[in-house]
């Protein structure tokens, strides 16, 4: 895995972009941060699986409520995978 500081910094940016998920733009910004290279920040199967889970479920979701759920749950997966 890459440096823990890099993953911690990414998680902070991810959380900041998601904010309180009160708008579609926040969910989209958080998703875009995942697509923007998050997967490469870790070589563990858990980290990469969390990124893949977010990507697959976000792209499949058609409702904003579901997309927000994906970002919330995905952020928890990323935190667990980063340790």
Tab-separated table of C-alpha atoms in Angstrom:
chain	number	residue	atom	x	y	z
A	1	UNK	CA	0.000	0.000	0.000
A	2	UNK	CA	1.138	3.522	-0.526
A	3	UNK	CA	2.035	5.823	2.273
A	4	UNK	CA	-0.591	6.023	5.013
A	5	UNK	CA	-0.352	9.829	4.873
A	6	UNK	CA	-1.409	9.789	1.212
A	7	UNK	CA	-4.457	7.650	1.995
A	8	UNK	CA	-5.331	9.814	4.992
A	9	UNK	CA	-5.078	12.942	2.850
A	10	UNK	CA	-7.268	11.312	0.190
A	11	UNK	CA	-9.886	10.333	2.780
A	12	UNK	CA	-9.955	13.928	4.035
A	13	UNK	CA	-10.475	15.230	0.480
A	14	UNK	CA	-13.123	12.563	-0.144
A	15	UNK	CA	-15.006	13.553	3.011
A	16	UNK	CA	-14.718	17.253	2.189
A	17	UNK	CA	-16.079	16.728	-1.311
A	18	UNK	CA	-18.985	14.654	0.003
A	19	UNK	CA	-19.801	17.176	2.714
A	20	UNK	CA	-23.197	16.387	4.170
A	21	UNK	CA	-24.395	14.879	0.860
A	22	UNK	CA	-27.271	17.341	0.728
A	23	UNK	CA	-26.864	17.939	-2.992
A	24	UNK	CA	-26.339	15.793	-6.064
A	25	UNK	CA	-23.143	17.731	-6.739
A	26	UNK	CA	-21.607	16.570	-3.470
A	27	UNK	CA	-22.278	12.922	-4.228
A	28	UNK	CA	-20.892	13.387	-7.733
A	29	UNK	CA	-17.763	15.142	-6.438
A	30	UNK	CA	-17.058	12.318	-4.001
A	31	UNK	CA	-17.550	9.753	-6.761
A	32	UNK	CA	-15.277	11.687	-9.106
A	33	UNK	CA	-12.540	11.615	-6.473
A	34	UNK	CA	-12.759	7.811	-6.503
A	35	UNK	CA	-12.557	7.732	-10.303
A	36	UNK	CA	-9.656	10.179	-10.168
A	37	UNK	CA	-7.139	7.599	-9.039
A	38	UNK	CA	-8.122	6.470	-5.562
A	39	UNK	CA	-7.667	2.825	-6.480
A	40	UNK	CA	-3.946	3.399	-7.087
A	41	UNK	CA	-3.453	4.712	-3.550
A	42	UNK	CA	-3.543	1.190	-2.193
A	43	UNK	CA	-2.368	-2.220	-3.243
A	44	UNK	CA	-4.356	-4.180	-0.687
A	45	UNK	CA	-7.284	-6.189	-1.943
A	46	UNK	CA	-9.533	-4.490	0.621
A	47	UNK	CA	-8.737	-0.947	-0.552
A	48	UNK	CA	-9.125	-1.825	-4.216
A	49	UNK	CA	-12.341	-3.743	-3.534
A	50	UNK	CA	-13.777	-0.740	-1.682
A	51	UNK	CA	-12.990	1.507	-4.658
A	52	UNK	CA	-14.472	-1.022	-7.062
A	53	UNK	CA	-17.586	-1.397	-4.889
A	54	UNK	CA	-18.164	2.358	-4.867
A	55	UNK	CA	-17.644	2.609	-8.619
A	56	UNK	CA	-19.923	-0.296	-9.517
A	57	UNK	CA	-22.731	0.648	-7.153
A	58	UNK	CA	-22.628	4.374	-7.895
A	59	UNK	CA	-22.780	3.775	-11.631
A	60	UNK	CA	-25.664	1.343	-11.169
A	61	UNK	CA	-27.674	3.676	-8.935
A	62	UNK	CA	-30.348	5.719	-10.654
A	63	UNK	CA	-31.736	7.582	-7.642
A	64	UNK	CA	-29.945	10.293	-5.705
A	65	UNK	CA	-30.902	8.583	-2.433
A	66	UNK	CA	-29.131	5.408	-3.533
A	67	UNK	CA	-26.064	7.315	-4.737
A	68	UNK	CA	-25.784	9.071	-1.377
A	69	UNK	CA	-26.019	5.690	0.366
A	70	UNK	CA	-23.228	4.321	-1.837
A	71	UNK	CA	-20.956	7.226	-0.905
A	72	UNK	CA	-21.736	6.873	2.826
A	73	UNK	CA	-21.191	3.124	2.895
A	74	UNK	CA	-18.207	3.352	0.586
A	75	UNK	CA	-16.510	5.891	2.812
A	76	UNK	CA	-16.828	3.473	5.723
A	77	UNK	CA	-15.287	0.711	3.594
A	78	UNK	CA	-12.387	2.981	2.643
A	79	UNK	CA	-11.698	3.895	6.257
A	80	UNK	CA	-11.652	0.236	7.264
A	81	UNK	CA	-9.455	-0.689	4.299
A	82	UNK	CA	-6.996	2.112	5.003
A	83	UNK	CA	-5.967	0.698	8.374
